[in-house]
Amino acid sequence: MGSRASTLLREEEIEEIKKETGFSHSQITRLYSRFTSLDKGENGTLSREDFQRIPELAINPLGDRIINAFFPEGEDQVNFRGFMRTLAHFRPIEDNEKNKDPTASEPLNSRTNKLLFAFRLYDLDRDDKISRDELLQVLRMMVGLNMFVSQVLRMMVGLNMFVSQVLRMMVGVNISDEQLGSIADRTIQEADQNGDNSISFNEFIKVLEKVDVEQKMSIRFLH
Amino acid sequence: MGHLLFTGWNCRECQTFVEKFEGALGKGKGRKLYAYKVMMAKKMIKFNRDFENFKTACIPWERKIKEVESHFGSSVASYFLFLRWMFGLNMVLFGFMFGLVVLPEVLMGLPYGSIPRKVVPRAEQANAMDYSVLLDFGGYCQYSILFYGYYNDARTIGVFKFRLPLSYLLVGVGIFGYSLMVVIRMMARNSNEGGDGGDEGQFTFSFKMFTSWDYLIGNPETADNKFASVTTSFKESIVDEQENQKDENIHLRRFLRVLANFLILCCLGGSGFLIYYVVKQSQDNAKKDQDELTWFQKNEVDVVMSLLGLVCPPLFETIAELEEYHPRVALKWQLGRIFALFLGNLYTFLFALFDEVNEKLEEEKSIKNATMWSLKEYYANYSSYHNTTDVPPLDIAPADVVRGPCWETTVGVEFMKLTVNDIEVTYITILIGDFLRAVIVRFLNYCWCWDLEAGFPSYGEFDISGNVLGLIFNQGMIWMGAFFSPGLVGLNILRLISSMYFQCWAVMATNVPHERVFKASKSNNFYMGLLLLVLFLSLLPVIYIIMTMPPSFDCGPFSGREKMYDVILETLEELPTFIGNIVGYATNPGLILSAVLLMVLAIYYLNVTSKNYENANLELRKKMQMARDEEKNRRNNKETTNQAMQYLEDLLPNRSLIPPPVITEESALSKSSKVAKHPGAAANGKGVNLQKDVSLASPNPRAAVTRPPGPRGPPGHARGPPPGPGRGRGRGAPPPRR
């Protein structure tokens, strides 16, 4: 795999990616081999179906949105450069970077840019605000309809598991839509500071200021 | 090197620097050693990480408990965590008992059949192997290592000169000491963790919204669990919010609470009197001829106990609805009340036990006299017959020797039977009360007039209080009985393991989540407190027996001695004299009194210091809260955004939730200091415009998932039926002695 990867990726490309994203040589080659293993069609680009084959993304309630984040506006294929550009957000922050050139533009993996990536997952219409409707959509995805579907499927398939599965009741498991609306309102109340009934990027940053984003939104195995 | 170039060292310094770090620079002699060190360091880190992973994977039942937690909330999971912790405690106790008492006796003691105490008496040998006798712990069971009577009283046994009687006594007392230490350590650790609640109040819902998913999950079942757990955690927060927003009519609530407590006290008093009366009756009945009594009269105590255990807990729960506490607080009250009820149960058990022990002691006296007398007779006859004073020892088969009643083994057998009884009752209750009910509701629903799932009886909820108390009382029984029956701890281990699997299955398959899912308190200190109380209650009888009651003369490791603790005195005599002197001085009452006085003063001092620290903590938190509120107020609009709300508030003075426009610092300070007493979200809400019309108060409709029975119309009631047989079976009662 290794030799194949390096023949398809030219040195100049690696240099450019290095400059743009900050990954090291070995990291780029490793990510390239991952890229090619995902690329079942072997045409040098990834489609949405290729991403959905990843199990962690398939069962993630925000999986579709994460996949969307890889694809630039309106396109259906992403090449290696685009792939790396998105992954650059998840590069671990190194200490010595903080002392480097202060005049250069903020690197893609800074805390603010990581949070911006997360923010864009919720802000679908890209108006730099998370409105109540967008929150409601996220809530609906997170709490329970998928679970219901998978439970029903399992019940139908697993008749031999009568005792443990068929009797498993789901009374009261889901939350009513009205309560979801209240939760969305409450969330906005907590986070909103300028009273426009939506969460702006700055308010988002304030909510998550105690979360160790640098560590949580970093690909650790690259160390 | 770049750093080096710029620091302006002279040549000599550069040289020493390069020499020192030769290896790191990849040149020179030190290179291989340095590379080796680096490699070892990396391997060490990897090994540590793998070991941590291994240790975490070794924690038993973690996945099961997480599954239960996701579906039923942290309060139900807290019971299983408590069960697991108990299992750990019992494993250690089992290790002590088994390794230091049972194993030496088995390996180095005399085998079965060699001496009278280790043999089934001739009279009982005919049916010693019968199933019914064995189930009652008679026959071969009784004369085995499971019980006190089997152990020999030889001062040392085997090649290693192991002092079994001393070990038995020390392990018996050490079990209590270890348990005490562990429980108190757990309580201390829990109280530590209850520290930082201040920060969480600020962004509860936002945090849950944005950070609750675990992106590393790849397994669909785990994903289901995570979904369930996210839902449950939202519901818990909703319950907490509801509590903070409740309308307060203080006087009515206080009156209702006083009324409820009064009613419950009446119930407890009534049941206490009933128990006393019934015990008195049974004592009188015991003196009468057994054939004249009806079955009911013979088993009065048992029946009354079971009835009380079944009826009172649901009754308490119904009365407790008057009080309208937060579910977490209500659970504590319920636990406390059922605990009081079961103390009565305990009282009757111990009472009856002591009666039996006294009886046996009387019997023993007479047998002892008889044995002495017959021995004297034998010597007299032998010497007069053979005309010699050198009399060979009496040569009878061990099974034929006249034996005393061995009251300690009887006590041990009683505890064993009680534990087995308890296990049976628990499992049968779960099977019938939960499983059978679920099956009936599920399948009868197709052909029944009303909706069984949404109305009566519906599916059971997991009875946290009953189960926790059952566990605690069971452990109390084990502590009391372990001294008289070394096998009891082993039985308990089996019970805990099977209980874990069985109850996990039962909860997932037959129970539904509580309607109001609430978060367990961060610490388990309430359970620990009850456990500590029960530990003391079970310590007292055992210590009393060790100190005052004479051991049986022919069975057990202390046979022949005046008191059980004489073993220690004997051991002390064998040690060098100066240790004996030291111990003699140390047990001087004067010294002990002074030590006690010193400890009391130390406790007082530590108490005062800890209160001071708590106050300082609270002050700091208040200050942080004020700073935060101030910042928020500065950025906020000063008026509410809801005009209609403002209009309504204007009409109703003194009930305003919307703070008046904050302009001066002093008003902000005073408001924040009042508000800081409620560190929950409502407090922050008061600083930010809390709109009361954000109603989180509408409860979940009980909507069953199974559609097939056909359209039955929407389940209209939001809260479901009043908690009749749905809850509280009082399974936790230690079943009365047979």
Short mmCIF file of N, CA and C in Angstrom, two decimals, chain B residues 512-628:
data_model
loop_
_atom_site.label_atom_id
_atom_site.label_comp_id
_atom_site.label_asym_id
_atom_site.label_seq_id
_atom_site.Cartn_x
_atom_site.Cartn_y
_atom_site.Cartn_z
N VAL B 512 -40.45 -0.71 32.66
CA VAL B 512 -40.39 0.49 31.85
C VAL B 512 -39.71 1.58 32.67
N PRO B 513 -39.15 2.57 31.99
CA PRO B 513 -38.51 3.64 32.75
C PRO B 513 -39.55 4.39 33.59
N HIS B 514 -39.09 4.98 34.66
CA HIS B 514 -39.99 5.76 35.49
C HIS B 514 -40.58 6.89 34.68
N GLU B 515 -41.76 7.33 35.11
CA GLU B 515 -42.34 8.45 34.37
C GLU B 515 -41.53 9.70 34.53
N ARG B 516 -41.12 9.94 35.76
CA ARG B 516 -40.26 11.09 35.97
C ARG B 516 -38.87 10.57 36.24
N VAL B 517 -38.10 10.52 35.18
CA VAL B 517 -36.74 10.01 35.34
C VAL B 517 -35.91 11.06 36.05
N PHE B 518 -35.28 10.68 37.15
CA PHE B 518 -34.50 11.70 37.83
C PHE B 518 -33.07 11.25 37.98
N LYS B 519 -32.22 12.26 38.09
CA LYS B 519 -30.80 11.96 38.20
C LYS B 519 -30.51 11.55 39.63
N ALA B 520 -29.77 10.49 39.80
CA ALA B 520 -29.37 10.10 41.15
C ALA B 520 -28.48 11.18 41.73
N SER B 521 -28.50 11.31 43.03
CA SER B 521 -27.60 12.29 43.63
C SER B 521 -26.18 11.88 43.33
N LYS B 522 -25.30 12.87 43.26
CA LYS B 522 -23.95 12.58 42.79
C LYS B 522 -23.25 11.57 43.68
N SER B 523 -23.57 11.61 44.95
CA SER B 523 -22.91 10.65 45.83
C SER B 523 -23.93 9.62 46.24
N ASN B 524 -23.44 8.43 46.58
CA ASN B 524 -24.33 7.40 47.07
C ASN B 524 -24.40 7.45 48.57
N ASN B 525 -24.13 8.60 49.15
CA ASN B 525 -23.96 8.65 50.59
C ASN B 525 -25.18 8.25 51.37
N PHE B 526 -26.34 8.41 50.79
CA PHE B 526 -27.52 8.02 51.55
C PHE B 526 -27.54 6.52 51.75
N TYR B 527 -27.28 5.77 50.66
CA TYR B 527 -27.23 4.32 50.79
C TYR B 527 -26.14 3.92 51.78
N MET B 528 -24.99 4.59 51.66
CA MET B 528 -23.88 4.27 52.54
C MET B 528 -24.24 4.54 53.99
N GLY B 529 -24.97 5.62 54.22
CA GLY B 529 -25.37 5.94 55.59
C GLY B 529 -26.24 4.84 56.17
N LEU B 530 -27.22 4.38 55.38
CA LEU B 530 -28.06 3.28 55.85
C LEU B 530 -27.24 2.04 56.11
N LEU B 531 -26.30 1.78 55.19
CA LEU B 531 -25.46 0.60 55.34
C LEU B 531 -24.65 0.68 56.62
N LEU B 532 -24.15 1.87 56.91
CA LEU B 532 -23.37 2.04 58.14
C LEU B 532 -24.21 1.77 59.36
N LEU B 533 -25.45 2.29 59.32
CA LEU B 533 -26.36 2.05 60.45
C LEU B 533 -26.59 0.57 60.65
N VAL B 534 -26.85 -0.12 59.55
CA VAL B 534 -27.11 -1.55 59.65
C VAL B 534 -25.87 -2.28 60.12
N LEU B 535 -24.70 -1.81 59.69
CA LEU B 535 -23.45 -2.43 60.14
C LEU B 535 -23.33 -2.35 61.66
N PHE B 536 -23.62 -1.18 62.22
CA PHE B 536 -23.57 -1.06 63.67
C PHE B 536 -24.59 -1.96 64.35
N LEU B 537 -25.80 -1.98 63.77
CA LEU B 537 -26.83 -2.81 64.38
C LEU B 537 -26.44 -4.28 64.38
N SER B 538 -25.73 -4.70 63.33
CA SER B 538 -25.36 -6.11 63.28
C SER B 538 -24.09 -6.39 64.06
N LEU B 539 -23.30 -5.35 64.30
CA LEU B 539 -22.10 -5.53 65.10
C LEU B 539 -22.45 -5.81 66.54
N LEU B 540 -23.46 -5.10 67.06
CA LEU B 540 -23.76 -5.17 68.49
C LEU B 540 -24.06 -6.59 68.99
N PRO B 541 -24.98 -7.32 68.35
CA PRO B 541 -25.25 -8.66 68.90
C PRO B 541 -24.03 -9.56 68.90
N VAL B 542 -23.24 -9.48 67.82
CA VAL B 542 -22.09 -10.38 67.72
C VAL B 542 -21.07 -10.06 68.81
N ILE B 543 -20.82 -8.78 69.01
CA ILE B 543 -19.84 -8.41 70.04
C ILE B 543 -20.38 -8.80 71.42
N TYR B 544 -21.67 -8.62 71.60
CA TYR B 544 -22.26 -9.01 72.89
C TYR B 544 -22.06 -10.49 73.15
N ILE B 545 -22.31 -11.28 72.09
CA ILE B 545 -22.16 -12.73 72.24
C ILE B 545 -20.72 -13.10 72.52
N ILE B 546 -19.82 -12.48 71.81
CA ILE B 546 -18.41 -12.82 72.02
C ILE B 546 -17.99 -12.49 73.45
N MET B 547 -18.52 -11.37 73.94
CA MET B 547 -18.04 -10.93 75.24
C MET B 547 -18.72 -11.62 76.40
N THR B 548 -19.99 -11.94 76.27
CA THR B 548 -20.69 -12.41 77.46
C THR B 548 -21.13 -13.86 77.42
N MET B 549 -21.46 -14.38 76.25
CA MET B 549 -22.05 -15.72 76.29
C MET B 549 -20.98 -16.79 76.30
N PRO B 550 -21.22 -17.83 77.06
CA PRO B 550 -20.21 -18.90 77.11
C PRO B 550 -20.33 -19.77 75.85
N PRO B 551 -19.22 -20.15 75.26
CA PRO B 551 -19.28 -21.01 74.09
C PRO B 551 -19.70 -22.42 74.49
N SER B 552 -20.21 -23.18 73.51
CA SER B 552 -20.59 -24.56 73.77
C SER B 552 -19.39 -25.34 74.25
N PHE B 553 -19.65 -26.36 75.06
CA PHE B 553 -18.50 -27.04 75.65
C PHE B 553 -17.88 -28.07 74.73
N ASP B 554 -18.61 -28.48 73.68
CA ASP B 554 -18.03 -29.54 72.88
C ASP B 554 -18.05 -29.28 71.38
N CYS B 555 -18.29 -28.05 70.95
CA CYS B 555 -18.20 -27.84 69.53
C CYS B 555 -17.67 -26.44 69.23
N GLY B 556 -17.03 -26.31 68.10
CA GLY B 556 -16.53 -25.01 67.71
C GLY B 556 -15.11 -24.78 68.19
N PRO B 557 -14.47 -23.72 67.68
CA PRO B 557 -13.07 -23.47 68.01
C PRO B 557 -12.85 -22.94 69.42
N PHE B 558 -13.91 -22.57 70.12
CA PHE B 558 -13.71 -22.03 71.46
C PHE B 558 -14.23 -22.97 72.54
N SER B 559 -14.44 -24.22 72.19
CA SER B 559 -15.08 -25.12 73.13
C SER B 559 -14.21 -25.28 74.37
N GLY B 560 -14.88 -25.42 75.50
CA GLY B 560 -14.15 -25.66 76.73
C GLY B 560 -13.72 -24.40 77.46
N ARG B 561 -13.77 -23.27 76.78
CA ARG B 561 -13.33 -22.05 77.45
C ARG B 561 -14.50 -21.37 78.11
N GLU B 562 -14.13 -20.45 79.03
CA GLU B 562 -15.19 -19.72 79.74
C GLU B 562 -15.89 -18.73 78.84
N LYS B 563 -15.09 -17.91 78.17
CA LYS B 563 -15.63 -16.94 77.24
C LYS B 563 -14.85 -17.08 75.94
N MET B 564 -15.43 -16.57 74.87
CA MET B 564 -14.78 -16.76 73.57
C MET B 564 -13.48 -15.98 73.47
N TYR B 565 -13.42 -14.81 74.11
CA TYR B 565 -12.22 -14.02 73.94
C TYR B 565 -11.06 -14.53 74.79
N ASP B 566 -11.30 -15.60 75.53
CA ASP B 566 -10.21 -16.19 76.30
C ASP B 566 -9.07 -16.63 75.41
N VAL B 567 -9.39 -16.91 74.16
CA VAL B 567 -8.35 -17.31 73.20
C VAL B 567 -7.25 -16.26 73.14
N ILE B 568 -7.68 -15.01 73.11
CA ILE B 568 -6.69 -13.94 73.03
C ILE B 568 -5.82 -13.92 74.28
N LEU B 569 -6.47 -14.09 75.43
CA LEU B 569 -5.70 -14.07 76.67
C LEU B 569 -4.69 -15.21 76.69
N GLU B 570 -5.12 -16.37 76.21
CA GLU B 570 -4.19 -17.51 76.16
C GLU B 570 -3.01 -17.21 75.27
N THR B 571 -3.30 -16.60 74.11
CA THR B 571 -2.20 -16.29 73.19
C THR B 571 -1.24 -15.30 73.82
N LEU B 572 -1.83 -14.31 74.52
CA LEU B 572 -0.97 -13.31 75.14
C LEU B 572 -0.04 -13.95 76.16
N GLU B 573 -0.57 -14.99 76.84
CA GLU B 573 0.28 -15.64 77.85
C GLU B 573 1.49 -16.29 77.22
N GLU B 574 1.32 -16.73 75.96
CA GLU B 574 2.44 -17.42 75.34
C GLU B 574 3.51 -16.46 74.86
N LEU B 575 3.12 -15.21 74.64
CA LEU B 575 4.10 -14.24 74.16
C LEU B 575 5.01 -13.83 75.30
N PRO B 576 6.15 -13.20 74.96
CA PRO B 576 7.06 -12.74 76.03
C PRO B 576 6.34 -11.82 77.00
N THR B 577 6.81 -11.82 78.22
CA THR B 577 6.06 -11.15 79.29
C THR B 577 5.91 -9.66 79.09
N PHE B 578 6.89 -9.04 78.44
CA PHE B 578 6.78 -7.58 78.42
C PHE B 578 5.63 -7.12 77.53
N ILE B 579 5.32 -7.94 76.52
CA ILE B 579 4.15 -7.58 75.71
C ILE B 579 2.88 -7.67 76.55
N GLY B 580 2.87 -8.74 77.38
CA GLY B 580 1.72 -8.87 78.26
C GLY B 580 1.60 -7.67 79.18
N ASN B 581 2.74 -7.19 79.68
CA ASN B 581 2.71 -6.01 80.54
C ASN B 581 2.17 -4.81 79.80
N ILE B 582 2.67 -4.62 78.57
CA ILE B 582 2.24 -3.46 77.78
C ILE B 582 0.73 -3.50 77.58
N VAL B 583 0.26 -4.70 77.19
CA VAL B 583 -1.19 -4.81 76.95
C VAL B 583 -1.95 -4.54 78.23
N GLY B 584 -1.39 -5.03 79.35
CA GLY B 584 -2.05 -4.78 80.63
C GLY B 584 -2.17 -3.30 80.92
N TYR B 585 -1.07 -2.57 80.68
CA TYR B 585 -1.13 -1.11 80.91
C TYR B 585 -2.11 -0.45 79.95
N ALA B 586 -2.05 -0.93 78.68
CA ALA B 586 -2.88 -0.27 77.66
C ALA B 586 -4.36 -0.44 77.92
N THR B 587 -4.72 -1.53 78.58
CA THR B 587 -6.14 -1.73 78.81
C THR B 587 -6.60 -1.14 80.13
N ASN B 588 -5.75 -0.34 80.72
CA ASN B 588 -6.12 0.35 81.94
C ASN B 588 -7.27 1.31 81.66
N PRO B 589 -8.32 1.27 82.42
CA PRO B 589 -9.48 2.14 82.14
C PRO B 589 -9.11 3.61 82.07
N GLY B 590 -8.21 4.05 82.91
CA GLY B 590 -7.84 5.45 82.89
C GLY B 590 -7.30 5.86 81.54
N LEU B 591 -6.41 5.00 81.01
CA LEU B 591 -5.80 5.32 79.72
C LEU B 591 -6.84 5.34 78.62
N ILE B 592 -7.72 4.36 78.67
CA ILE B 592 -8.74 4.29 77.62
C ILE B 592 -9.66 5.50 77.68
N LEU B 593 -10.03 5.90 78.89
CA LEU B 593 -10.91 7.07 79.00
C LEU B 593 -10.25 8.31 78.43
N SER B 594 -8.97 8.49 78.75
CA SER B 594 -8.28 9.67 78.22
C SER B 594 -8.21 9.62 76.71
N ALA B 595 -7.94 8.42 76.16
CA ALA B 595 -7.89 8.30 74.70
C ALA B 595 -9.23 8.68 74.09
N VAL B 596 -10.31 8.19 74.70
CA VAL B 596 -11.64 8.50 74.16
C VAL B 596 -11.89 10.00 74.20
N LEU B 597 -11.50 10.62 75.33
CA LEU B 597 -11.71 12.06 75.46
C LEU B 597 -10.95 12.81 74.37
N LEU B 598 -9.70 12.37 74.14
CA LEU B 598 -8.89 13.01 73.10
C LEU B 598 -9.54 12.90 71.74
N MET B 599 -10.07 11.70 71.44
CA MET B 599 -10.70 11.51 70.13
C MET B 599 -11.93 12.38 69.98
N VAL B 600 -12.70 12.50 71.07
CA VAL B 600 -13.90 13.35 71.00
C VAL B 600 -13.51 14.80 70.69
N LEU B 601 -12.45 15.26 71.37
CA LEU B 601 -12.00 16.63 71.11
C LEU B 601 -11.52 16.79 69.68
N ALA B 602 -10.79 15.78 69.19
CA ALA B 602 -10.31 15.86 67.81
C ALA B 602 -11.48 15.93 66.84
N ILE B 603 -12.50 15.12 67.08
CA ILE B 603 -13.67 15.15 66.20
C ILE B 603 -14.30 16.53 66.20
N TYR B 604 -14.43 17.09 67.38
CA TYR B 604 -15.05 18.41 67.46
C TYR B 604 -14.25 19.43 66.66
N TYR B 605 -12.91 19.37 66.86
CA TYR B 605 -12.05 20.34 66.19
C TYR B 605 -12.17 20.20 64.66
N LEU B 606 -12.08 18.96 64.18
CA LEU B 606 -12.14 18.74 62.74
C LEU B 606 -13.48 19.18 62.18
N ASN B 607 -14.55 18.92 62.94
CA ASN B 607 -15.88 19.34 62.51
C ASN B 607 -15.92 20.85 62.31
N VAL B 608 -15.40 21.58 63.30
CA VAL B 608 -15.44 23.04 63.22
C VAL B 608 -14.62 23.52 62.03
N THR B 609 -13.43 22.95 61.83
CA THR B 609 -12.58 23.37 60.71
C THR B 609 -13.28 23.11 59.39
N SER B 610 -13.90 21.95 59.28
CA SER B 610 -14.53 21.64 57.99
C SER B 610 -15.70 22.57 57.72
N LYS B 611 -16.44 22.96 58.80
CA LYS B 611 -17.53 23.91 58.59
C LYS B 611 -16.98 25.24 58.10
N ASN B 612 -15.85 25.64 58.68
CA ASN B 612 -15.27 26.91 58.23
C ASN B 612 -14.89 26.86 56.76
N TYR B 613 -14.27 25.73 56.34
CA TYR B 613 -13.89 25.60 54.94
C TYR B 613 -15.11 25.66 54.04
N GLU B 614 -16.18 24.99 54.50
CA GLU B 614 -17.40 25.00 53.69
C GLU B 614 -17.91 26.41 53.52
N ASN B 615 -17.90 27.17 54.61
CA ASN B 615 -18.39 28.55 54.50
C ASN B 615 -17.55 29.36 53.54
N ALA B 616 -16.22 29.20 53.67
CA ALA B 616 -15.33 29.94 52.77
C ALA B 616 -15.63 29.57 51.32
N ASN B 617 -15.84 28.29 51.06
CA ASN B 617 -16.16 27.80 49.73
C ASN B 617 -17.41 28.48 49.19
N LEU B 618 -18.43 28.51 50.05
CA LEU B 618 -19.71 29.10 49.65
C LEU B 618 -19.53 30.57 49.29
N GLU B 619 -18.75 31.28 50.10
CA GLU B 619 -18.51 32.70 49.83
C GLU B 619 -17.87 32.90 48.48
N LEU B 620 -16.83 32.07 48.21
CA LEU B 620 -16.13 32.20 46.94
C LEU B 620 -17.08 31.95 45.78
N ARG B 621 -17.92 30.92 45.96
CA ARG B 621 -18.85 30.61 44.88
C ARG B 621 -19.82 31.75 44.64
N LYS B 622 -20.28 32.34 45.76
CA LYS B 622 -21.19 33.47 45.62
C LYS B 622 -20.54 34.58 44.83
N LYS B 623 -19.26 34.83 45.16
CA LYS B 623 -18.56 35.91 44.46
C LYS B 623 -18.48 35.62 42.98
N MET B 624 -18.15 34.36 42.62
CA MET B 624 -18.05 34.02 41.21
C MET B 624 -19.40 34.21 40.53
N GLN B 625 -20.45 33.79 41.22
CA GLN B 625 -21.78 33.92 40.67
C GLN B 625 -22.12 35.38 40.42
N MET B 626 -21.76 36.24 41.40
CA MET B 626 -22.06 37.66 41.24
C MET B 626 -21.34 38.23 40.05
N ALA B 627 -20.06 37.84 39.91
CA ALA B 627 -19.30 38.36 38.77
C ALA B 627 -19.94 37.95 37.46
N ARG B 628 -20.38 36.69 37.39
CA ARG B 628 -21.00 36.21 36.15
C ARG B 628 -22.29 36.93 35.87
#
